[in-house]
Amino acid sequence: MSEYFLSPPDIPLYHYTGIEALLGMASNRELWVGNIHYMNDSEELTHAVDMLQDHLSFRISECDVKDGRRSMFLRAFSRWVENESWEPQRHNLYIFSLSEQPSLLSQWRSYTPHGKGVSIGFSPALLRKLQEINGCHLAKCIYTCCEKENLFDQLIETLQAKLGKKGAEHLKNYSKCALALREETQYIIRTLALIKHEAFSEEREWRLISESEPNAHFDLSLAEFRPGASMLMPYLKWKLPDDEWLFDSILLGPTPHPCLAIASLRALALKYRLTTQVQESQIPYRVW
């Protein structure tokens, strides 16, 4: 499974946000990391759970009846997935999204405030530091059915091996198997966080995913909150390093006053030593 939680690629990755968020990053050296249940994709996580359930049903149907341990484990895992609560009160994983695309129209439309958007380039070196400082994991999202099936198969094999190391009884006794699976909850959820609906494939998303923090994950009241379009949005604060020239680049999105906007954005970047590379997007998208 380690192959899915990767070192940074050899190219920058880009985070789309607004100038207010950029100001917070500059002045406080913090990232605000969103809760997986409150993202733009309304089927986030539930899509992955449904696909995993279907995959387990298929693997159960083709399992050799003579392999009692395998059959029992697959059935126990399937029942655990079916019975587990996937509501926002539980499994509150936190994610910071990035894209391989520095200027994508759908990203400007979906993830930045109209006329006030920026695309911030995170270098491979910065991504490594973020993982070290905040104990998070970097992973590339998966979109195709084939990739998802491979991921599920590796998850199944890894979990069965983990339970086998705990003792043979964990693969013979259902209740012990279910209890051992519950202890792997955060590992399972973190893996499922890689699954994205194929409709979002053009985003070519990577994710910084929070480490297992049981208190923050299981209790929304331990998060910070900000106002969203229709509800309060829970988030965690992650630290940014104190390095000068923090970002690889900043790209200004479509805006009604580009000359004024680019001048003040460059001044901000120099004042806080964020980057020397501040440019304007050339996408002809009018939102005013």
CSV table of N, CA and C in Angstrom, one decimal, residues 64-160:
chain,number,residue,atom,x,y,z
A,64,ASP,N,-12.7,-19.3,-3.0
A,64,ASP,CA,-12.7,-20.8,-2.9
A,64,ASP,C,-13.3,-21.2,-1.5
A,65,VAL,N,-14.4,-22.0,-1.5
A,65,VAL,CA,-15.0,-22.4,-0.3
A,65,VAL,C,-14.1,-23.1,0.7
A,66,LYS,N,-13.1,-23.7,0.1
A,66,LYS,CA,-12.1,-24.5,0.9
A,66,LYS,C,-11.2,-23.6,1.7
A,67,ASP,N,-11.1,-22.3,1.3
A,67,ASP,CA,-10.2,-21.3,2.0
A,67,ASP,C,-11.1,-20.7,3.1
A,68,GLY,N,-11.3,-21.3,4.2
A,68,GLY,CA,-12.2,-20.8,5.2
A,68,GLY,C,-11.7,-19.5,5.8
A,69,ARG,N,-10.4,-19.3,6.0
A,69,ARG,CA,-9.9,-18.1,6.6
A,69,ARG,C,-10.2,-16.9,5.7
A,70,ARG,N,-9.9,-17.1,4.4
A,70,ARG,CA,-10.1,-16.0,3.4
A,70,ARG,C,-11.6,-15.6,3.3
A,71,SER,N,-12.5,-16.6,3.3
A,71,SER,CA,-13.9,-16.4,3.2
A,71,SER,C,-14.4,-15.7,4.4
A,72,MET,N,-14.0,-16.1,5.6
A,72,MET,CA,-14.5,-15.5,6.8
A,72,MET,C,-14.0,-14.1,6.9
A,73,PHE,N,-12.7,-13.8,6.5
A,73,PHE,CA,-12.2,-12.4,6.6
A,73,PHE,C,-13.0,-11.5,5.6
A,74,LEU,N,-13.2,-12.0,4.4
A,74,LEU,CA,-13.9,-11.1,3.4
A,74,LEU,C,-15.3,-10.8,3.9
A,75,ARG,N,-16.0,-11.8,4.4
A,75,ARG,CA,-17.4,-11.6,4.9
A,75,ARG,C,-17.4,-10.7,6.1
A,76,ALA,N,-16.4,-10.8,7.0
A,76,ALA,CA,-16.3,-9.9,8.2
A,76,ALA,C,-16.0,-8.5,7.7
A,77,PHE,N,-15.1,-8.3,6.8
A,77,PHE,CA,-14.8,-7.0,6.3
A,77,PHE,C,-16.0,-6.4,5.6
A,78,SER,N,-16.7,-7.2,4.8
A,78,SER,CA,-17.9,-6.6,4.1
A,78,SER,C,-19.0,-6.2,5.1
A,79,ARG,N,-19.2,-7.0,6.2
A,79,ARG,CA,-20.2,-6.7,7.2
A,79,ARG,C,-19.7,-5.4,8.0
A,80,TRP,N,-18.4,-5.3,8.2
A,80,TRP,CA,-17.9,-4.2,8.9
A,80,TRP,C,-18.2,-2.9,8.1
A,81,VAL,N,-17.9,-2.9,6.8
A,81,VAL,CA,-18.1,-1.8,6.0
A,81,VAL,C,-19.6,-1.4,5.9
A,82,GLU,N,-20.5,-2.4,5.9
A,82,GLU,CA,-21.9,-2.2,5.8
A,82,GLU,C,-22.4,-1.6,7.1
A,83,ASN,N,-21.9,-2.0,8.2
A,83,ASN,CA,-22.5,-1.6,9.5
A,83,ASN,C,-21.8,-0.3,10.0
A,84,GLU,N,-20.7,0.0,9.5
A,84,GLU,CA,-20.0,1.2,10.0
A,84,GLU,C,-20.7,2.5,9.7
A,85,SER,N,-20.7,3.4,10.6
A,85,SER,CA,-21.3,4.7,10.4
A,85,SER,C,-20.4,5.6,9.6
A,86,TRP,N,-20.9,6.1,8.4
A,86,TRP,CA,-20.1,7.0,7.6
A,86,TRP,C,-20.6,8.4,7.7
A,87,GLU,N,-21.2,8.8,8.8
A,87,GLU,CA,-21.8,10.1,8.9
A,87,GLU,C,-20.7,11.1,9.3
A,88,PRO,N,-20.9,12.4,9.2
A,88,PRO,CA,-19.9,13.4,9.5
A,88,PRO,C,-19.5,13.4,11.0
A,89,GLN,N,-20.3,12.8,11.9
A,89,GLN,CA,-19.9,12.8,13.3
A,89,GLN,C,-18.7,11.8,13.5
A,90,ARG,N,-18.4,11.0,12.5
A,90,ARG,CA,-17.3,10.1,12.6
A,90,ARG,C,-16.4,10.2,11.4
A,91,HIS,N,-15.2,9.7,11.6
A,91,HIS,CA,-14.2,9.6,10.5
A,91,HIS,C,-14.0,10.9,9.9
A,92,ASN,N,-13.7,11.9,10.7
A,92,ASN,CA,-13.5,13.3,10.1
A,92,ASN,C,-12.1,13.5,9.7
A,93,LEU,N,-11.8,12.9,8.5
A,93,LEU,CA,-10.5,13.0,7.9
A,93,LEU,C,-10.4,14.5,7.4
A,94,TYR,N,-9.2,15.0,7.4
A,94,TYR,CA,-8.9,16.4,6.9
A,94,TYR,C,-8.0,16.3,5.7
A,95,ILE,N,-8.3,17.1,4.7
A,95,ILE,CA,-7.6,17.0,3.4
A,95,ILE,C,-7.2,18.4,2.9
A,96,PHE,N,-6.0,18.5,2.3
A,96,PHE,CA,-5.6,19.7,1.6
A,96,PHE,C,-5.4,19.3,0.2
A,97,SER,N,-6.2,19.9,-0.7
A,97,SER,CA,-6.2,19.5,-2.1
A,97,SER,C,-5.3,20.3,-3.0
A,98,LEU,N,-4.6,19.6,-3.9
A,98,LEU,CA,-3.7,20.2,-4.9
A,98,LEU,C,-4.0,19.6,-6.3
A,99,SER,N,-3.6,20.3,-7.3
A,99,SER,CA,-3.8,19.8,-8.7
A,99,SER,C,-2.5,19.9,-9.4
A,100,GLU,N,-2.3,19.0,-10.4
A,100,GLU,CA,-1.2,19.1,-11.3
A,100,GLU,C,-1.4,20.2,-12.3
A,101,GLN,N,-2.6,20.8,-12.4
A,101,GLN,CA,-2.9,21.8,-13.4
A,101,GLN,C,-2.8,23.2,-12.8
A,102,PRO,N,-1.9,24.1,-13.3
A,102,PRO,CA,-1.7,25.4,-12.7
A,102,PRO,C,-2.8,26.4,-13.0
A,103,SER,N,-3.6,26.1,-14.1
A,103,SER,CA,-4.6,27.1,-14.5
A,103,SER,C,-5.7,26.3,-15.3
A,104,LEU,N,-6.7,25.8,-14.6
A,104,LEU,CA,-7.7,25.1,-15.2
A,104,LEU,C,-9.1,25.8,-14.9
A,105,LEU,N,-9.8,26.0,-16.0
A,105,LEU,CA,-11.1,26.7,-15.9
A,105,LEU,C,-12.0,26.2,-14.9
A,106,SER,N,-12.2,24.9,-14.8
A,106,SER,CA,-13.1,24.3,-13.9
A,106,SER,C,-12.7,24.5,-12.4
A,107,GLN,N,-11.4,24.6,-12.2
A,107,GLN,CA,-10.8,24.9,-10.9
A,107,GLN,C,-11.1,26.3,-10.5
A,108,TRP,N,-10.9,27.2,-11.4
A,108,TRP,CA,-11.2,28.6,-11.1
A,108,TRP,C,-12.7,28.8,-10.7
A,109,ARG,N,-13.5,28.1,-11.5
A,109,ARG,CA,-15.0,28.3,-11.3
A,109,ARG,C,-15.4,27.6,-10.0
A,110,SER,N,-14.8,26.5,-9.6
A,110,SER,CA,-15.3,25.7,-8.5
A,110,SER,C,-14.7,26.1,-7.1
A,111,TYR,N,-13.4,26.4,-7.2
A,111,TYR,CA,-12.7,26.5,-5.9
A,111,TYR,C,-12.1,27.9,-5.5
A,112,THR,N,-12.5,28.9,-6.3
A,112,THR,CA,-12.0,30.2,-6.0
A,112,THR,C,-13.2,31.2,-6.0
A,113,PRO,N,-13.1,32.3,-5.2
A,113,PRO,CA,-14.2,33.3,-5.2
A,113,PRO,C,-14.1,34.1,-6.5
A,114,HIS,N,-15.2,34.4,-7.1
A,114,HIS,CA,-15.2,35.2,-8.4
A,114,HIS,C,-14.4,36.5,-8.3
A,115,GLY,N,-13.4,36.6,-9.2
A,115,GLY,CA,-12.6,37.8,-9.3
A,115,GLY,C,-11.5,37.9,-8.3
A,116,LYS,N,-11.4,36.9,-7.3
A,116,LYS,CA,-10.4,37.0,-6.2
A,116,LYS,C,-9.7,35.7,-6.1
A,117,GLY,N,-9.5,34.9,-7.2
A,117,GLY,CA,-8.8,33.6,-7.0
A,117,GLY,C,-7.4,33.7,-7.3
A,118,VAL,N,-6.7,32.7,-6.7
A,118,VAL,CA,-5.2,32.5,-7.0
A,118,VAL,C,-4.9,31.0,-7.0
A,119,SER,N,-3.9,30.7,-7.8
A,119,SER,CA,-3.4,29.3,-7.8
A,119,SER,C,-2.0,29.4,-7.3
A,120,ILE,N,-1.8,28.7,-6.2
A,120,ILE,CA,-0.5,28.8,-5.5
A,120,ILE,C,0.3,27.5,-5.8
A,121,GLY,N,1.5,27.7,-6.3
A,121,GLY,CA,2.4,26.6,-6.6
A,121,GLY,C,3.2,26.1,-5.4
A,122,PHE,N,3.0,24.8,-5.0
A,122,PHE,CA,3.8,24.2,-3.9
A,122,PHE,C,4.9,23.3,-4.5
A,123,SER,N,6.1,23.6,-4.3
A,123,SER,CA,7.2,22.9,-4.8
A,123,SER,C,7.4,21.5,-4.1
A,124,PRO,N,8.0,20.6,-4.8
A,124,PRO,CA,8.3,19.3,-4.1
A,124,PRO,C,8.9,19.4,-2.7
A,125,ALA,N,9.9,20.4,-2.6
A,125,ALA,CA,10.6,20.6,-1.3
A,125,ALA,C,9.6,21.1,-0.3
A,126,LEU,N,8.7,22.0,-0.6
A,126,LEU,CA,7.7,22.5,0.4
A,126,LEU,C,6.8,21.3,0.8
A,127,LEU,N,6.4,20.5,-0.2
A,127,LEU,CA,5.4,19.4,0.1
A,127,LEU,C,6.1,18.4,1.1
A,128,ARG,N,7.4,18.2,0.9
A,128,ARG,CA,8.1,17.3,1.8
A,128,ARG,C,8.1,17.9,3.3
A,129,LYS,N,8.4,19.2,3.3
A,129,LYS,CA,8.4,19.8,4.6
A,129,LYS,C,7.0,19.8,5.3
A,130,LEU,N,6.0,20.0,4.6
A,130,LEU,CA,4.6,20.0,5.1
A,130,LEU,C,4.4,18.6,5.7
A,131,GLN,N,4.8,17.5,5.1
A,131,GLN,CA,4.6,16.2,5.6
A,131,GLN,C,5.4,16.0,6.9
A,132,GLU,N,6.6,16.5,6.9
A,132,GLU,CA,7.4,16.3,8.1
A,132,GLU,C,6.9,17.1,9.3
A,133,ILE,N,6.5,18.4,9.0
A,133,ILE,CA,6.0,19.3,10.1
A,133,ILE,C,4.7,18.8,10.7
A,134,ASN,N,3.8,18.4,9.8
A,134,ASN,CA,2.4,18.1,10.2
A,134,ASN,C,2.0,16.7,10.3
A,135,GLY,N,2.9,15.8,9.9
A,135,GLY,CA,2.7,14.4,10.0
A,135,GLY,C,1.6,13.9,9.1
A,136,CYS,N,1.5,14.5,7.9
A,136,CYS,CA,0.4,14.2,7.0
A,136,CYS,C,1.0,13.3,5.9
A,137,HIS,N,0.1,12.8,5.0
A,137,HIS,CA,0.5,11.9,3.9
A,137,HIS,C,0.1,12.5,2.6
A,138,LEU,N,1.0,12.4,1.6
A,138,LEU,CA,0.7,12.9,0.3
A,138,LEU,C,0.3,11.7,-0.6
A,139,ALA,N,-0.8,11.8,-1.3
A,139,ALA,CA,-1.2,10.7,-2.2
A,139,ALA,C,-1.9,11.3,-3.4
A,140,LYS,N,-1.8,10.6,-4.5
A,140,LYS,CA,-2.4,10.9,-5.8
A,140,LYS,C,-3.8,10.3,-5.9
A,141,CYS,N,-4.8,11.0,-6.2
A,141,CYS,CA,-6.2,10.5,-6.3
A,141,CYS,C,-6.3,9.5,-7.5
A,142,ILE,N,-7.3,8.6,-7.3
A,142,ILE,CA,-7.5,7.5,-8.3
A,142,ILE,C,-8.9,7.7,-8.9
A,143,TYR,N,-9.0,7.6,-10.2
A,143,TYR,CA,-10.3,7.9,-10.9
A,143,TYR,C,-10.8,6.7,-11.7
A,144,THR,N,-10.0,5.9,-12.3
A,144,THR,CA,-10.5,4.8,-13.2
A,144,THR,C,-10.9,3.6,-12.4
A,145,CYS,N,-11.8,2.8,-12.9
A,145,CYS,CA,-12.3,1.6,-12.3
A,145,CYS,C,-11.2,0.6,-12.1
A,146,CYS,N,-10.3,0.4,-13.0
A,146,CYS,CA,-9.2,-0.5,-12.9
A,146,CYS,C,-8.3,-0.1,-11.7
A,147,GLU,N,-8.0,1.2,-11.6
A,147,GLU,CA,-7.1,1.6,-10.5
A,147,GLU,C,-7.8,1.4,-9.2
A,148,LYS,N,-9.1,1.6,-9.1
A,148,LYS,CA,-9.8,1.4,-7.9
A,148,LYS,C,-9.8,0.0,-7.5
A,149,GLU,N,-10.1,-0.9,-8.4
A,149,GLU,CA,-10.1,-2.4,-8.1
A,149,GLU,C,-8.7,-2.8,-7.6
A,150,ASN,N,-7.6,-2.3,-8.2
A,150,ASN,CA,-6.3,-2.7,-7.7
A,150,ASN,C,-6.0,-2.2,-6.3
A,151,LEU,N,-6.5,-0.9,-6.0
A,151,LEU,CA,-6.3,-0.4,-4.7
A,151,LEU,C,-7.1,-1.2,-3.7
A,152,PHE,N,-8.4,-1.6,-4.0
A,152,PHE,CA,-9.1,-2.4,-3.1
A,152,PHE,C,-8.5,-3.8,-2.8
A,153,ASP,N,-8.0,-4.4,-3.9
A,153,ASP,CA,-7.3,-5.7,-3.7
A,153,ASP,C,-6.1,-5.6,-2.8
A,154,GLN,N,-5.3,-4.5,-3.0
A,154,GLN,CA,-4.2,-4.3,-2.1
A,154,GLN,C,-4.6,-4.0,-0.7
A,155,LEU,N,-5.7,-3.3,-0.5
A,155,LEU,CA,-6.2,-3.0,0.9
A,155,LEU,C,-6.6,-4.3,1.5
A,156,ILE,N,-7.3,-5.2,0.8
A,156,ILE,CA,-7.8,-6.5,1.3
A,156,ILE,C,-6.6,-7.3,1.7
A,157,GLU,N,-5.6,-7.4,0.9
A,157,GLU,CA,-4.4,-8.2,1.2
A,157,GLU,C,-3.6,-7.7,2.4
A,158,THR,N,-3.5,-6.4,2.4
A,158,THR,CA,-2.7,-5.8,3.5
A,158,THR,C,-3.5,-6.0,4.9
A,159,LEU,N,-4.8,-5.8,4.9
A,159,LEU,CA,-5.5,-6.0,6.1
A,159,LEU,C,-5.5,-7.5,6.6
A,160,GLN,N,-5.7,-8.4,5.6
A,160,GLN,CA,-5.6,-9.8,6.0
A,160,GLN,C,-4.3,-10.2,6.6
